PDB file of C-alpha atoms in Angstrom:
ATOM      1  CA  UNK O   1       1.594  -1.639 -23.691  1.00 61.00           C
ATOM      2  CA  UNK O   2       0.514   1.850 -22.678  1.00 75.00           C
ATOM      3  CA  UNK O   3       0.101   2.139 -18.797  1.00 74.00           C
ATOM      4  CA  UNK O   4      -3.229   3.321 -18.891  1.00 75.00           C
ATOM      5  CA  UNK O   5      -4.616   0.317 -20.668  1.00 83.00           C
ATOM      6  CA  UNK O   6      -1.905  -1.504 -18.026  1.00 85.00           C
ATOM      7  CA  UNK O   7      -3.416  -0.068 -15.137  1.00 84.00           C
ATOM      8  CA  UNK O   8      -7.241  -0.783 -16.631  1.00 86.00           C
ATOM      9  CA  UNK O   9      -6.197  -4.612 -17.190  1.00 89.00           C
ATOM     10  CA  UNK O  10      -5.039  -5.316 -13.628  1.00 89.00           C
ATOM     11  CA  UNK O  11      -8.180  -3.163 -12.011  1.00 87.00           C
ATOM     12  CA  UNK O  12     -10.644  -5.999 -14.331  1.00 90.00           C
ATOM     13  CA  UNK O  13      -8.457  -8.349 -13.028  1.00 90.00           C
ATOM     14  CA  UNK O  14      -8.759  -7.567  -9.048  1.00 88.00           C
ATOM     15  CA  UNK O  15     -12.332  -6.711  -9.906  1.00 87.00           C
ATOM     16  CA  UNK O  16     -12.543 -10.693 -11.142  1.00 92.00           C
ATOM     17  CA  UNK O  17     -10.608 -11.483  -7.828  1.00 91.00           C
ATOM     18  CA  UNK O  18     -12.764  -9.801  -5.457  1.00 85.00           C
ATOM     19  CA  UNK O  19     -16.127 -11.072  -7.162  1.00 86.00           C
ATOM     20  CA  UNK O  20     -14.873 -14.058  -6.323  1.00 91.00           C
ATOM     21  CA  UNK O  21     -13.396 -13.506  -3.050  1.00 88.00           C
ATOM     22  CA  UNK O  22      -9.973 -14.597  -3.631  1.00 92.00           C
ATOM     23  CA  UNK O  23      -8.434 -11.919  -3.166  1.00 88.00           C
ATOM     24  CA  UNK O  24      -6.141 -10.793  -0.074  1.00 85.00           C
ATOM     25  CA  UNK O  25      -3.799  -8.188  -0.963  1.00 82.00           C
ATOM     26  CA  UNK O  26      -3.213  -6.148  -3.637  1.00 81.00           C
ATOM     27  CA  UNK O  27       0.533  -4.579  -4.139  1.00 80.00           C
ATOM     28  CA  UNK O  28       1.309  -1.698  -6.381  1.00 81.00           C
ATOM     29  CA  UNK O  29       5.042  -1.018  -6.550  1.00 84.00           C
ATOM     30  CA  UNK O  30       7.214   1.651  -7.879  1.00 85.00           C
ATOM     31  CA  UNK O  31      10.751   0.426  -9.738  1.00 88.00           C
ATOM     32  CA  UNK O  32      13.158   1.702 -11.873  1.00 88.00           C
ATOM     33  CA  UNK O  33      14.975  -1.061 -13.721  1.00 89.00           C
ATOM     34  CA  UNK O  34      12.814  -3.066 -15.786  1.00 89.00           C
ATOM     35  CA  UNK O  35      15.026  -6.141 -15.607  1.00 90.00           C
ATOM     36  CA  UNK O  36      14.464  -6.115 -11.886  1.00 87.00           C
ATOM     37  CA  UNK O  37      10.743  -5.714 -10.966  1.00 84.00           C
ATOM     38  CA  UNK O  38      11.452  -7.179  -7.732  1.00 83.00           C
ATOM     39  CA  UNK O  39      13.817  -4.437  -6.390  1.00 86.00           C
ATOM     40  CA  UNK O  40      11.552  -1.431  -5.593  1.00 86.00           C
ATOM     41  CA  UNK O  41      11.297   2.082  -4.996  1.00 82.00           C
ATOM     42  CA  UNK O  42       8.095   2.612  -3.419  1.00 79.00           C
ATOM     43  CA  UNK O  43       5.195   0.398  -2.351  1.00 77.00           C
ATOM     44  CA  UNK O  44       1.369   0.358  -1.501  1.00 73.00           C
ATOM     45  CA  UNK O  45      -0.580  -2.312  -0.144  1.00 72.00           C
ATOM     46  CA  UNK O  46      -4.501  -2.750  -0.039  1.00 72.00           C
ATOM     47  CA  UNK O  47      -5.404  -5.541   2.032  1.00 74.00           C
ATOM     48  CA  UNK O  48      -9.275  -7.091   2.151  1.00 76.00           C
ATOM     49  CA  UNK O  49     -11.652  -9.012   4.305  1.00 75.00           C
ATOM     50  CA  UNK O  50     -14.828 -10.175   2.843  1.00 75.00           C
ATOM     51  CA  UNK O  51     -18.518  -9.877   4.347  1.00 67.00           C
ATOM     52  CA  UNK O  52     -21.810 -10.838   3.952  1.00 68.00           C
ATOM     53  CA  UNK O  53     -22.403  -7.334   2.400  1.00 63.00           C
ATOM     54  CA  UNK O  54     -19.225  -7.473   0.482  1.00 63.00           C
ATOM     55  CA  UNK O  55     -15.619  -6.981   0.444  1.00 62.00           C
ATOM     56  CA  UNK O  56     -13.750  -4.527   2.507  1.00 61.00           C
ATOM     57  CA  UNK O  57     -10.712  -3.077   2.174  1.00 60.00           C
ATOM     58  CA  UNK O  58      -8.823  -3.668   5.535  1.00 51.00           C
ATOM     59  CA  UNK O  59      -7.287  -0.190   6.836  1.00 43.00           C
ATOM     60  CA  UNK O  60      -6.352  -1.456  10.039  1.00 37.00           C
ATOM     61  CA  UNK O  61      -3.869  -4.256  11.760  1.00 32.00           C
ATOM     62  CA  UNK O  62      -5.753  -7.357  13.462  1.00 32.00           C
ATOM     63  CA  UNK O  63      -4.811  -6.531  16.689  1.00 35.00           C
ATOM     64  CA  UNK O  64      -7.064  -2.953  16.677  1.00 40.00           C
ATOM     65  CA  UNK O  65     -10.261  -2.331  17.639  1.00 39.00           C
ATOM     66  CA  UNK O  66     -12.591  -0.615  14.961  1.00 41.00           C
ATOM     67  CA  UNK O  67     -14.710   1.454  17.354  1.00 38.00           C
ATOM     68  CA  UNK O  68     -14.384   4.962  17.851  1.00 40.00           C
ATOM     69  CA  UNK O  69     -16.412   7.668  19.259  1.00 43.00           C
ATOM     70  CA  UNK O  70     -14.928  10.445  17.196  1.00 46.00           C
ATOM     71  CA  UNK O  71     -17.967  12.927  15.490  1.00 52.00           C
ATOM     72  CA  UNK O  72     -18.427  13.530  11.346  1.00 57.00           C
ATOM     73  CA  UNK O  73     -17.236  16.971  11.929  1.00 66.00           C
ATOM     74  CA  UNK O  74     -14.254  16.010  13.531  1.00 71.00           C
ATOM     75  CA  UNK O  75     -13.187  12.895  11.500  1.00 70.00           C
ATOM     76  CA  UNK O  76     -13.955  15.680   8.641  1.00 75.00           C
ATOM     77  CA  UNK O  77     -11.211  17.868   9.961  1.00 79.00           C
ATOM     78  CA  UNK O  78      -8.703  15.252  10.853  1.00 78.00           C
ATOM     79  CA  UNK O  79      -8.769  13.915   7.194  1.00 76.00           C
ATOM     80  CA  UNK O  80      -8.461  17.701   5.830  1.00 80.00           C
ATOM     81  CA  UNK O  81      -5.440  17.655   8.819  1.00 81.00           C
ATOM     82  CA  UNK O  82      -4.031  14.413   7.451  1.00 76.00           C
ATOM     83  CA  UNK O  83      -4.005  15.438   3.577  1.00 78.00           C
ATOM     84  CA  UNK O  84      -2.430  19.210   3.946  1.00 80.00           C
ATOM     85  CA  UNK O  85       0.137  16.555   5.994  1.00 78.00           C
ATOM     86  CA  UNK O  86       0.775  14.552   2.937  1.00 74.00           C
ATOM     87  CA  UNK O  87       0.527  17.498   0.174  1.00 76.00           C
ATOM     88  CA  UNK O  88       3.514  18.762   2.385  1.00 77.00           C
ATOM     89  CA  UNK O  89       5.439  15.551   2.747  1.00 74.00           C
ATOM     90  CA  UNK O  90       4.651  15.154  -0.999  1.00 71.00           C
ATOM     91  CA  UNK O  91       6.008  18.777  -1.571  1.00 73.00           C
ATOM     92  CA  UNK O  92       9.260  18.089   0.423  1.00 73.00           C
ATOM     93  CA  UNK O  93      10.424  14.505  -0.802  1.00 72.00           C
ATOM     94  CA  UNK O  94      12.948  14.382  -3.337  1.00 70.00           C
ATOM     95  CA  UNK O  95      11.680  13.244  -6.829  1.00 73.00           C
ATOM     96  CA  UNK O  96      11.150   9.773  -8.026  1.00 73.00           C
ATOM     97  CA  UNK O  97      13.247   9.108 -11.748  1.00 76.00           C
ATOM     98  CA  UNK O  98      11.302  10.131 -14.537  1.00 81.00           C
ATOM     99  CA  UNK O  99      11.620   6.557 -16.400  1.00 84.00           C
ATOM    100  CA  UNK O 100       9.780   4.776 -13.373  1.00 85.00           C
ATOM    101  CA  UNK O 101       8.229   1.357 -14.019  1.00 87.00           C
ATOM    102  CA  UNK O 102       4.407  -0.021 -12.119  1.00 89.00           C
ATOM    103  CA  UNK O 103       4.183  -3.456 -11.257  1.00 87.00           C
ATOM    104  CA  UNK O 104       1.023  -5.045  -9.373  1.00 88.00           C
ATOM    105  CA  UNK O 105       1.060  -8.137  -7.759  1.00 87.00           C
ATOM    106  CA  UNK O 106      -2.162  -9.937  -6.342  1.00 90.00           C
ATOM    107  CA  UNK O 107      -2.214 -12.038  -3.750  1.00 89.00           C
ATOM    108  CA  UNK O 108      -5.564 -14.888  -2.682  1.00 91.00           C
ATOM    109  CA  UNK O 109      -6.947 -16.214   0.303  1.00 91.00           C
ATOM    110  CA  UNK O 110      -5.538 -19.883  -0.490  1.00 92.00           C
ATOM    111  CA  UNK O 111      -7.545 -21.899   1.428  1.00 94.00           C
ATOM    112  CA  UNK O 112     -10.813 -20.811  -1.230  1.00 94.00           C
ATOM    113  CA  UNK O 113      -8.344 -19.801  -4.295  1.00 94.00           C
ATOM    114  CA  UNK O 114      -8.320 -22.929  -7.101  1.00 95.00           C
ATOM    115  CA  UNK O 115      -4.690 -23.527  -7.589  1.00 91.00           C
ATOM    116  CA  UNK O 116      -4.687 -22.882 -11.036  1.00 92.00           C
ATOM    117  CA  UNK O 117      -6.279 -19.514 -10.810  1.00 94.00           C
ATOM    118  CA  UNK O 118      -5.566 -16.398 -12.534  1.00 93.00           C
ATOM    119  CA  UNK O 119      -7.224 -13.086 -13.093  1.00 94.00           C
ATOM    120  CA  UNK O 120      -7.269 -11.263 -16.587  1.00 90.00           C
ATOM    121  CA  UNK O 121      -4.622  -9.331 -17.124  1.00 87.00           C
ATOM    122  CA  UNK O 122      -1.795 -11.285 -14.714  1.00 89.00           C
ATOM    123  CA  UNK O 123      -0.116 -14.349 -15.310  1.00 86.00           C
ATOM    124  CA  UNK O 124       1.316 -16.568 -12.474  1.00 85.00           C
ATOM    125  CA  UNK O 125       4.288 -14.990 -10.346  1.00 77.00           C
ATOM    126  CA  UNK O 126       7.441 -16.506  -8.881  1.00 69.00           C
ATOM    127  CA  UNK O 127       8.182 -13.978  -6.284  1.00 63.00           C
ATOM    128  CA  UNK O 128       7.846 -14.347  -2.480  1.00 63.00           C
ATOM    129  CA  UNK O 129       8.340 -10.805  -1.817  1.00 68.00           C
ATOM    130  CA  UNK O 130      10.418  -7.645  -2.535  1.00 72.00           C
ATOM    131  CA  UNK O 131      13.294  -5.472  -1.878  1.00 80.00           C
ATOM    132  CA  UNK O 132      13.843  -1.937  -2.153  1.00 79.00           C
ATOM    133  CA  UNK O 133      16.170  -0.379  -3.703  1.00 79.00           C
ATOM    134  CA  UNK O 134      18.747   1.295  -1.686  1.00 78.00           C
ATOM    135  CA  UNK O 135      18.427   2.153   1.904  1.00 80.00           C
ATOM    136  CA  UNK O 136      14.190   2.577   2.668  1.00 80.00           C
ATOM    137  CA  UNK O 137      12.267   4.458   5.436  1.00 77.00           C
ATOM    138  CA  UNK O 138       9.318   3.667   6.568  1.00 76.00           C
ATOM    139  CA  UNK O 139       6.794   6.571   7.178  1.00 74.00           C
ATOM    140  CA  UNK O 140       3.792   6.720   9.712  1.00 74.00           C
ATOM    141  CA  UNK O 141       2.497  10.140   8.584  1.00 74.00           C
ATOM    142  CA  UNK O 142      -1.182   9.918  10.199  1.00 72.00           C
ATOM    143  CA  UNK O 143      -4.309   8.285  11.347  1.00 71.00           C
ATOM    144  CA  UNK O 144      -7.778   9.344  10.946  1.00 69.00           C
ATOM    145  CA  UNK O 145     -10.618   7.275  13.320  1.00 66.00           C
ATOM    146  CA  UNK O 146     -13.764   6.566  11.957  1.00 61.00           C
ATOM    147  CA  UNK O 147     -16.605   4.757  13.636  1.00 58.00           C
ATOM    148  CA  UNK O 148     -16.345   2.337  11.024  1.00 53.00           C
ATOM    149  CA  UNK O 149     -12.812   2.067  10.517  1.00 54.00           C
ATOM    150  CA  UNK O 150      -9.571   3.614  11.241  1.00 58.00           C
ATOM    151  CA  UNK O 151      -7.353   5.269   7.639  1.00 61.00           C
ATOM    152  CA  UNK O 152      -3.512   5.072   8.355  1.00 64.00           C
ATOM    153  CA  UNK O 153      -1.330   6.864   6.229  1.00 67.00           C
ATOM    154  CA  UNK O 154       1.925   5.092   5.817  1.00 68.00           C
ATOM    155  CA  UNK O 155       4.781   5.327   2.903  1.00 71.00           C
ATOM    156  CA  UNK O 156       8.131   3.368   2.260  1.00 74.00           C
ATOM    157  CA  UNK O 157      10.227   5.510   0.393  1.00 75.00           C
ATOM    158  CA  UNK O 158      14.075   5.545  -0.207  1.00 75.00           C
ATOM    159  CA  UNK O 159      16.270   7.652   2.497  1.00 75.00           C
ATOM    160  CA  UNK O 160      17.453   9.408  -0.052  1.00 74.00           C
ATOM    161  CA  UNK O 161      14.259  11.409  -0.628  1.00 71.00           C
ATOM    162  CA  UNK O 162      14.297  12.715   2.737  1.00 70.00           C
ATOM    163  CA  UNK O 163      17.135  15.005   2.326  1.00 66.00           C
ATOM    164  CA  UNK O 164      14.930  17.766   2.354  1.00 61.00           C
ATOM    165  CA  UNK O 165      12.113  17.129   4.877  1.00 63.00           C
ATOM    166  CA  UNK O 166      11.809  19.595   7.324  1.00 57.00           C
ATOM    167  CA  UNK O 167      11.908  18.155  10.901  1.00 55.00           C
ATOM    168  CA  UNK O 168       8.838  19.600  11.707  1.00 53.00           C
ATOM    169  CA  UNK O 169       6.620  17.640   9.211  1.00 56.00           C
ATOM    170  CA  UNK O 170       7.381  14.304  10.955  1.00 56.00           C
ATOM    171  CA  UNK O 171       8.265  13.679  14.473  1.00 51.00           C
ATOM    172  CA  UNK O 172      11.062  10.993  14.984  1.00 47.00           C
ATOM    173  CA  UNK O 173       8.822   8.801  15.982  1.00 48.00           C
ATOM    174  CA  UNK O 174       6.688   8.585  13.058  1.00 48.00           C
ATOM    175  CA  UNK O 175      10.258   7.640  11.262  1.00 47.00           C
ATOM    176  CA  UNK O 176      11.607   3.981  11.234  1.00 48.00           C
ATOM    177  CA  UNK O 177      13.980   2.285   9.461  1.00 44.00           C
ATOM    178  CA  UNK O 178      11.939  -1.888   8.494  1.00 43.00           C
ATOM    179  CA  UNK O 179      13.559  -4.321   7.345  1.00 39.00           C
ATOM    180  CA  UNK O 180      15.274  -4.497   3.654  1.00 40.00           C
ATOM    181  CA  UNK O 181      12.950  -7.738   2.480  1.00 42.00           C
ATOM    182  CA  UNK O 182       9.163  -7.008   2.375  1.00 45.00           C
ATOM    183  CA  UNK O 183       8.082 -10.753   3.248  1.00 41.00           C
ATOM    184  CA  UNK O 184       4.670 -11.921   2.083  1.00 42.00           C
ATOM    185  CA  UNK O 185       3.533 -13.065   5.515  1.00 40.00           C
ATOM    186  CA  UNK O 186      -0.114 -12.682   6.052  1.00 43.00           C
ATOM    187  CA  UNK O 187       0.603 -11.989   9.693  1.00 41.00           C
ATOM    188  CA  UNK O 188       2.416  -8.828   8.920  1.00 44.00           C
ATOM    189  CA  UNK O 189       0.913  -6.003  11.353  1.00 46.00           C
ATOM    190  CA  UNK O 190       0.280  -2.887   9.117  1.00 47.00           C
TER     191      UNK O 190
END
């Protein structure tokens, strides 16, 4: 199957998910061996909260506040701040293979989700979680605050793509090292 008309199956398929407010988290990931989905490259999660006006996507941990006193023009030019900071990361991290696989895996609010459920597009998975493929770092390359909500950039990438980051695009403290498993746990701070 093509990966466009991949990609268009799973987005129907979350779409079905969040119409019927199942969904929790969505995870793209990045591999290279297509025997071994499970062992990663890279990974991005979208987590979401549902409202009376609909669902949101969650861009912040549970333990943060959402309010912020920050002005439009000023969350304007922290965002433009934030992207020239990831076109540069982007610029300076080694390349991914070129024969890179996608995989998506969905995951519901159980307590509302039948237990027999399943989207279009996605059949029923046996995996509790992922690893990544050789040693990862974990990247906390920016915030922007919002009065509604607060956009953090973060990326898990393999240590071997930072060879050639310059030391003054990330500070050491916006470097870490997480663990090798990503669990599922829905307690997981972001």
């Amino acid at each position: 199957m093509r990966l466009w008309n991949k990609i268009s199956r799973w987005m129907l398929g979350c779409y079905d998910a969040l119409q019927k407010k199942y969904l929790r988290m969505v995870v793209l990931a990045v591999y290279t061996n297509p025997e071994d989905p499970q062992t990663i490259s890279e990974c991005y999660q979208f987590k979401f909260k549902y409202t009376n006006n609909g669902p949101l996507m969650d861009f912040i941990s549970k333990n943060q506040s959402n309010e912020s006193s920050m002005l439009s023009t000023d969350t304007k030019k922290a965002s433009i701040l934030l992207i020239r900071k990831i076109y540069i990361l982007m610029q300076n991290l080694g390349p991914l293979p070129n024969d890179v696989c996608l995989t998506m895996k969905l995951f519901y609010y159980d307590e509302v989700t039948p237990p027999d459920y399943q989207p279009p597009g996605f059949k029923d998975g046996d995996c509790e979680g992922v690893i990544f493929e050789g040693e990862p770092m974990y990247l906390n390359v920016g915030e922007v605050s919002t009065p509604f909500h607060i956009f953090k950039v973060k990326v898990t990438t393999e240590r071997e793509r930072m060879e050639n980051i310059d030391s003054t695009i990330l500070s050491p403290k916006q470097i870490k090292t997480p663990f090798q498993k990503i669990l599922r746990d829905k307690d997981v701070e972001d």
